[in-house]
C-alpha positions as a LaTeX table, in Angstrom:
\begin{tabular}{lrrr}
\hline
Residue & $x$ (\AA) & $y$ (\AA) & $z$ (\AA) \\
\hline
Met1 & 286.64 & 11.47 & 35.44 \\
Val2 & 287.00 & 7.84 & 36.50 \\
Tyr3 & 283.80 & 6.72 & 38.23 \\
Glu4 & 284.18 & 4.64 & 41.38 \\
His5 & 280.71 & 5.05 & 42.89 \\
Ile6 & 278.46 & 4.96 & 39.84 \\
Ile7 & 278.09 & 3.00 & 36.60 \\
Leu8 & 276.90 & 4.51 & 33.33 \\
Gly9 & 274.86 & 2.17 & 31.15 \\
Gly10 & 271.73 & 2.22 & 29.05 \\
Ser11 & 271.81 & 3.66 & 25.55 \\
Glu12 & 273.00 & 6.84 & 23.90 \\
Asp13 & 269.54 & 8.41 & 23.97 \\
Val14 & 268.39 & 6.95 & 27.32 \\
Pro15 & 271.44 & 6.59 & 29.57 \\
Val16 & 271.07 & 4.82 & 32.92 \\
Ile17 & 273.13 & 5.95 & 35.91 \\
Glu18 & 273.46 & 3.28 & 38.59 \\
Ile19 & 274.63 & 4.15 & 42.09 \\
Asn20 & 277.03 & 1.30 & 42.71 \\
Arg21 & 278.13 & 0.84 & 46.30 \\
Pro22 & 275.84 & $-2.06$ & 47.28 \\
Glu23 & 278.23 & $-3.29$ & 49.98 \\
Ile24 & 277.34 & $-0.18$ & 52.04 \\
Gly25 & 273.73 & 0.13 & 50.86 \\
Asn26 & 274.76 & 2.77 & 48.30 \\
Ala27 & 275.39 & 5.15 & 51.20 \\
Phe28 & 275.99 & 8.66 & 49.96 \\
Thr29 & 279.51 & 10.12 & 50.06 \\
Pro30 & 280.91 & 13.44 & 48.83 \\
Asp31 & 282.83 & 11.64 & 46.08 \\
Met32 & 279.61 & 10.01 & 44.90 \\
Gly33 & 278.05 & 13.47 & 44.75 \\
Asp34 & 280.95 & 14.76 & 42.66 \\
Glu35 & 280.57 & 11.84 & 40.25 \\
Leu36 & 276.81 & 12.35 & 39.94 \\
Thr37 & 277.36 & 16.05 & 39.30 \\
His38 & 279.91 & 15.33 & 36.60 \\
Ile39 & 277.89 & 12.71 & 34.70 \\
Leu40 & 274.52 & 14.44 & 35.00 \\
Arg41 & 275.97 & 17.75 & 33.85 \\
His42 & 277.48 & 16.02 & 30.84 \\
Leu43 & 274.27 & 14.17 & 29.95 \\
Ile44 & 271.87 & 17.11 & 30.29 \\
Ser45 & 274.04 & 19.10 & 27.88 \\
Asp46 & 273.97 & 16.34 & 25.24 \\
Asp47 & 271.28 & 16.91 & 22.60 \\
Ala48 & 271.23 & 13.20 & 21.76 \\
Val49 & 269.95 & 12.33 & 25.24 \\
Arg50 & 266.15 & 12.14 & 25.40 \\
Ala51 & 265.76 & 11.01 & 29.02 \\
Ile52 & 268.02 & 10.10 & 31.93 \\
Ile53 & 267.33 & 7.27 & 34.39 \\
Leu54 & 268.88 & 7.08 & 37.87 \\
Thr55 & 268.76 & 3.85 & 39.87 \\
Gly56 & 270.72 & 1.92 & 42.48 \\
Ser57 & 272.37 & $-1.47$ & 42.63 \\
Gly58 & 271.42 & $-4.19$ & 45.05 \\
Ala59 & 268.60 & $-3.84$ & 47.59 \\
His60 & 269.00 & $-0.10$ & 48.11 \\
Phe61 & 268.39 & 2.95 & 45.97 \\
Cys62 & 270.52 & 5.18 & 48.17 \\
Glu63 & 271.14 & 5.06 & 51.89 \\
Arg64 & 271.70 & 8.02 & 54.17 \\
Ser65 & 274.98 & 9.91 & 54.12 \\
His66 & 277.95 & 7.79 & 55.12 \\
Pro67 & 278.55 & 8.48 & 58.85 \\
Asp68 & 282.32 & 8.74 & 58.48 \\
Tyr69 & 281.86 & 12.03 & 56.63 \\
Leu70 & 279.41 & 13.44 & 59.18 \\
Val71 & 281.00 & 12.57 & 62.52 \\
Ser72 & 284.70 & 12.61 & 61.65 \\
Lys73 & 287.02 & 14.91 & 59.76 \\
Leu74 & 286.99 & 12.64 & 56.71 \\
Arg75 & 286.56 & 14.67 & 53.53 \\
Gly76 & 286.05 & 13.96 & 49.87 \\
Lys77 & 288.78 & 13.88 & 47.26 \\
Asp78 & 288.28 & 17.59 & 46.65 \\
Gly79 & 289.20 & 18.29 & 50.28 \\
Lys80 & 285.88 & 19.99 & 51.02 \\
Arg81 & 283.84 & 19.42 & 54.14 \\
Phe82 & 280.66 & 17.35 & 53.75 \\
Gly83 & 277.89 & 19.60 & 52.46 \\
Asp84 & 280.18 & 22.15 & 50.85 \\
Gln85 & 280.36 & 20.32 & 47.52 \\
Glu86 & 278.74 & 21.71 & 44.41 \\
Phe87 & 276.31 & 18.78 & 44.44 \\
Phe88 & 274.64 & 20.14 & 47.59 \\
Asn89 & 274.43 & 23.70 & 46.39 \\
Glu90 & 274.51 & 25.11 & 42.86 \\
Phe91 & 274.10 & 21.86 & 40.97 \\
Phe92 & 270.62 & 20.88 & 42.11 \\
Val93 & 269.32 & 24.29 & 41.05 \\
Glu94 & 270.97 & 23.68 & 37.69 \\
Leu95 & 269.41 & 20.22 & 37.51 \\
Ser96 & 265.95 & 21.58 & 38.27 \\
Arg97 & 266.26 & 23.92 & 35.26 \\
Cys98 & 267.40 & 21.31 & 32.77 \\
Thr99 & 265.06 & 20.44 & 29.90 \\
Thr100 & 265.95 & 16.74 & 29.74 \\
Pro101 & 263.33 & 14.46 & 31.35 \\
Leu102 & 264.68 & 12.84 & 34.52 \\
Ile103 & 263.38 & 9.48 & 35.73 \\
Ala104 & 264.21 & 7.99 & 39.12 \\
Ala105 & 263.93 & 4.18 & 39.16 \\
Ile106 & 263.82 & 3.62 & 42.91 \\
Asn107 & 264.75 & $-0.04$ & 43.07 \\
Gly108 & 264.94 & $-0.36$ & 46.86 \\
His109 & 265.25 & 1.46 & 50.14 \\
Ala110 & 265.82 & 5.22 & 50.19 \\
Thr111 & 266.96 & 6.76 & 53.45 \\
Gly112 & 267.72 & 10.35 & 54.34 \\
Ile113 & 269.53 & 11.98 & 51.47 \\
Gly114 & 268.53 & 8.98 & 49.35 \\
Cys115 & 264.95 & 10.31 & 49.49 \\
Ala116 & 266.10 & 13.83 & 48.67 \\
Ile117 & 268.12 & 12.78 & 45.61 \\
Ala118 & 265.01 & 11.39 & 43.89 \\
Leu119 & 262.79 & 14.42 & 44.48 \\
Pro120 & 264.06 & 16.74 & 41.70 \\
Phe121 & 263.41 & 14.02 & 39.13 \\
Asp122 & 260.35 & 14.55 & 36.96 \\
Ile123 & 259.03 & 10.99 & 37.26 \\
Arg124 & 259.67 & 8.58 & 40.11 \\
Ile125 & 259.00 & 4.84 & 39.90 \\
Ala126 & 259.30 & 2.75 & 43.05 \\
Ala127 & 259.67 & $-0.95$ & 43.63 \\
Ser128 & 256.84 & $-2.35$ & 45.72 \\
Thr129 & 259.44 & $-3.37$ & 48.31 \\
Ser130 & 260.88 & 0.15 & 48.61 \\
Thr131 & 260.73 & 2.18 & 51.77 \\
Phe132 & 261.28 & 5.90 & 52.24 \\
Asp133 & 262.95 & 6.81 & 55.52 \\
Phe134 & 262.94 & 10.53 & 56.36 \\
Asp135 & 265.55 & 10.09 & 59.06 \\
Phe136 & 266.79 & 13.65 & 59.46 \\
Ala137 & 265.57 & 15.31 & 62.67 \\
Arg138 & 266.60 & 12.39 & 64.90 \\
Arg139 & 270.14 & 12.83 & 63.63 \\
Ala140 & 270.03 & 16.65 & 64.03 \\
Leu141 & 269.97 & 17.24 & 60.28 \\
Val142 & 267.81 & 19.29 & 57.94 \\
Pro143 & 267.10 & 17.73 & 54.51 \\
Ala144 & 269.39 & 18.93 & 51.74 \\
Leu145 & 269.10 & 19.31 & 47.97 \\
Gly146 & 265.99 & 21.48 & 48.22 \\
Ala147 & 263.88 & 18.69 & 49.72 \\
Thr148 & 262.04 & 21.07 & 52.05 \\
His149 & 260.93 & 23.07 & 49.01 \\
Ile150 & 260.07 & 20.21 & 46.67 \\
Met151 & 258.24 & 18.08 & 49.24 \\
Gln152 & 255.86 & 20.92 & 50.11 \\
Arg153 & 255.06 & 21.39 & 46.42 \\
Leu154 & 254.39 & 17.67 & 46.01 \\
Ile155 & 252.47 & 16.76 & 49.17 \\
Gly156 & 251.73 & 20.02 & 51.00 \\
Ser157 & 253.26 & 21.70 & 54.03 \\
Ala158 & 251.37 & 19.78 & 56.73 \\
Lys159 & 252.28 & 16.31 & 55.48 \\
Thr160 & 255.86 & 17.39 & 54.82 \\
Ala161 & 256.13 & 18.64 & 58.40 \\
Glu162 & 254.75 & 15.37 & 59.76 \\
Leu163 & 257.15 & 13.19 & 57.75 \\
Leu164 & 260.17 & 15.29 & 58.72 \\
Phe165 & 259.32 & 16.05 & 62.36 \\
Cys166 & 258.51 & 12.40 & 63.09 \\
Asn167 & 261.39 & 10.77 & 61.17 \\
Ala168 & 258.69 & 8.87 & 59.29 \\
Val169 & 259.27 & 5.65 & 57.39 \\
Ile170 & 256.70 & 5.01 & 54.67 \\
Asp171 & 256.31 & 2.17 & 52.21 \\
Ala172 & 255.92 & 2.45 & 48.45 \\
Ser173 & 252.12 & 2.30 & 48.51 \\
Glu174 & 251.90 & 5.25 & 50.90 \\
Ala175 & 254.45 & 7.17 & 48.83 \\
Leu176 & 252.20 & 6.59 & 45.82 \\
Ser177 & 249.06 & 7.73 & 47.63 \\
Leu178 & 250.84 & 10.89 & 48.81 \\
Gly179 & 252.13 & 11.70 & 45.34 \\
Leu180 & 255.82 & 11.23 & 46.09 \\
Val181 & 256.08 & 8.60 & 43.35 \\
Asn182 & 254.22 & 8.13 & 40.06 \\
His183 & 254.17 & 4.35 & 39.86 \\
Val184 & 254.75 & 1.33 & 42.10 \\
Val185 & 255.70 & $-1.93$ & 40.38 \\
Pro186 & 257.32 & $-5.23$ & 41.41 \\
Arg187 & 261.04 & $-4.80$ & 41.98 \\
His188 & 262.05 & $-6.73$ & 38.87 \\
Gln189 & 259.90 & $-4.44$ & 36.72 \\
Val190 & 261.23 & $-1.07$ & 37.92 \\
Met191 & 263.76 & $-0.60$ & 35.14 \\
Ala192 & 261.36 & $-1.91$ & 32.49 \\
Lys193 & 258.78 & 0.65 & 33.59 \\
Ala194 & 261.35 & 3.44 & 33.52 \\
Leu195 & 262.43 & 2.47 & 30.01 \\
Glu196 & 258.79 & 2.23 & 28.90 \\
Ile197 & 258.17 & 5.81 & 30.03 \\
Ala198 & 261.37 & 6.95 & 28.32 \\
Glu199 & 260.16 & 5.37 & 25.07 \\
Gln200 & 256.87 & 7.23 & 25.37 \\
Ile201 & 258.77 & 10.48 & 25.86 \\
Lys202 & 260.84 & 9.78 & 22.75 \\
Lys203 & 257.68 & 9.78 & 20.61 \\
Ser204 & 257.44 & 13.56 & 20.97 \\
Pro205 & 259.85 & 16.10 & 19.43 \\
Pro206 & 262.72 & 17.06 & 21.77 \\
Ala207 & 261.84 & 20.75 & 21.35 \\
Ala208 & 258.30 & 20.09 & 22.58 \\
Ile209 & 259.46 & 18.20 & 25.66 \\
Ala210 & 261.98 & 20.92 & 26.46 \\
Ala211 & 259.28 & 23.58 & 26.13 \\
Met212 & 256.98 & 21.51 & 28.35 \\
Lys213 & 259.60 & 21.26 & 31.08 \\
Arg214 & 260.31 & 24.99 & 30.94 \\
Ser215 & 256.59 & 25.73 & 31.07 \\
Leu216 & 255.97 & 23.47 & 34.06 \\
Ala217 & 258.90 & 24.99 & 35.96 \\
Phe218 & 257.77 & 28.53 & 35.12 \\
Ala219 & 254.13 & 27.91 & 36.06 \\
Ala220 & 255.06 & 26.37 & 39.41 \\
His221 & 256.20 & 29.79 & 40.64 \\
Ser222 & 253.95 & 32.10 & 38.61 \\
Ser223 & 250.43 & 33.48 & 38.52 \\
Leu224 & 247.80 & 32.03 & 36.20 \\
Gly225 & 248.10 & 35.00 & 33.88 \\
Ala226 & 251.86 & 34.75 & 33.70 \\
Ala227 & 251.64 & 31.02 & 33.00 \\
Ile228 & 249.20 & 31.61 & 30.13 \\
Ala229 & 251.46 & 34.29 & 28.64 \\
Asn230 & 254.45 & 31.97 & 28.91 \\
Glu231 & 252.54 & 29.14 & 27.22 \\
Arg232 & 251.81 & 31.45 & 24.31 \\
Arg233 & 255.49 & 32.39 & 24.00 \\
Glu234 & 256.54 & 28.74 & 24.06 \\
Asn235 & 253.93 & 27.79 & 21.45 \\
Glu236 & 255.04 & 30.63 & 19.23 \\
Ala237 & 258.64 & 29.44 & 19.45 \\
Leu238 & 257.47 & 25.94 & 18.56 \\
Arg239 & 255.38 & 27.04 & 15.58 \\
Glu240 & 257.64 & 25.63 & 12.85 \\
Thr241 & 257.99 & 22.33 & 14.69 \\
Thr242 & 254.22 & 22.19 & 15.26 \\
Val243 & 253.45 & 22.79 & 11.57 \\
Ala244 & 255.90 & 20.08 & 10.50 \\
Ile245 & 254.48 & 17.58 & 13.00 \\
Met246 & 250.87 & 18.35 & 12.08 \\
Glu247 & 251.62 & 17.91 & 8.40 \\
Thr248 & 253.19 & 14.54 & 9.15 \\
Leu249 & 250.18 & 13.51 & 11.23 \\
Asp250 & 247.80 & 14.59 & 8.44 \\
Ile251 & 249.76 & 12.51 & 5.92 \\
Asp252 & 249.74 & 9.50 & 8.24 \\
Gln253 & 246.00 & 9.85 & 8.79 \\
Glu254 & 245.37 & 10.13 & 5.04 \\
Asn255 & 247.46 & 7.01 & 4.40 \\
Lys256 & 245.49 & 5.10 & 7.05 \\
Ser257 & 242.21 & 6.26 & 5.50 \\
Arg258 & 243.32 & 5.14 & 2.06 \\
Ser259 & 244.43 & 1.79 & 3.44 \\
Gly260 & 241.03 & 1.31 & 5.06 \\
Arg261 & 239.22 & 2.14 & 1.82 \\
Asp262 & 241.43 & $-0.27$ & $-0.12$ \\
Leu263 & 240.42 & $-3.10$ & 2.21 \\
His264 & 236.81 & $-2.56$ & 1.21 \\
\hline
\end{tabular}
């Protein structure tokens, strides 16, 4: 696929996807959704990829859906009506089940679906100048991409209702206090922070991170007892990796101890 709405950069193990329609505030279109589906599906199936970063170009992360696709008969290249694309339906369930860490580097304003796109990501970093505009109800829309589900898990049902009923606009500091984002940094440091977190993730074995993601997803919809049983299953499956890592750590610790004794 030739990408017209996104740019793929970064490195082989930490690719960076940049939404690249700054002239229209990175407004979402069906074709953009198709491109994001294609590249994300490719990257989450690649064992060499340790983390994926999504960001936007210019002053916006992602604006609301482009109005031409909502109020006219304009359709995407696939000929489907807005909202019928795979991106809006099966794919975000698929994305939520992937075992690759997902990092949203929210470099600027997020409006409507732009807010929803970031929610399934495991870690969200926002520029201090970012705003989050939940402009759905005023336009007679219900949030897509599972936002009604994820927001209630993150910030509770009452606050979710308030943000959505009132078409709320919040700044980055409020998003941080609510738990919608993990970190707020100056705009020019957003990507650096995302890459720093990716490097921290890379210090752990891929199998362990994958097991952690599966365990978190399982526990979110399970009882305490079921979560404990699942943790035991995951640890059992990791046993060989755990033994190898612990042996390496023991050797490293012994080498450090010897080095300390040699200095004395």
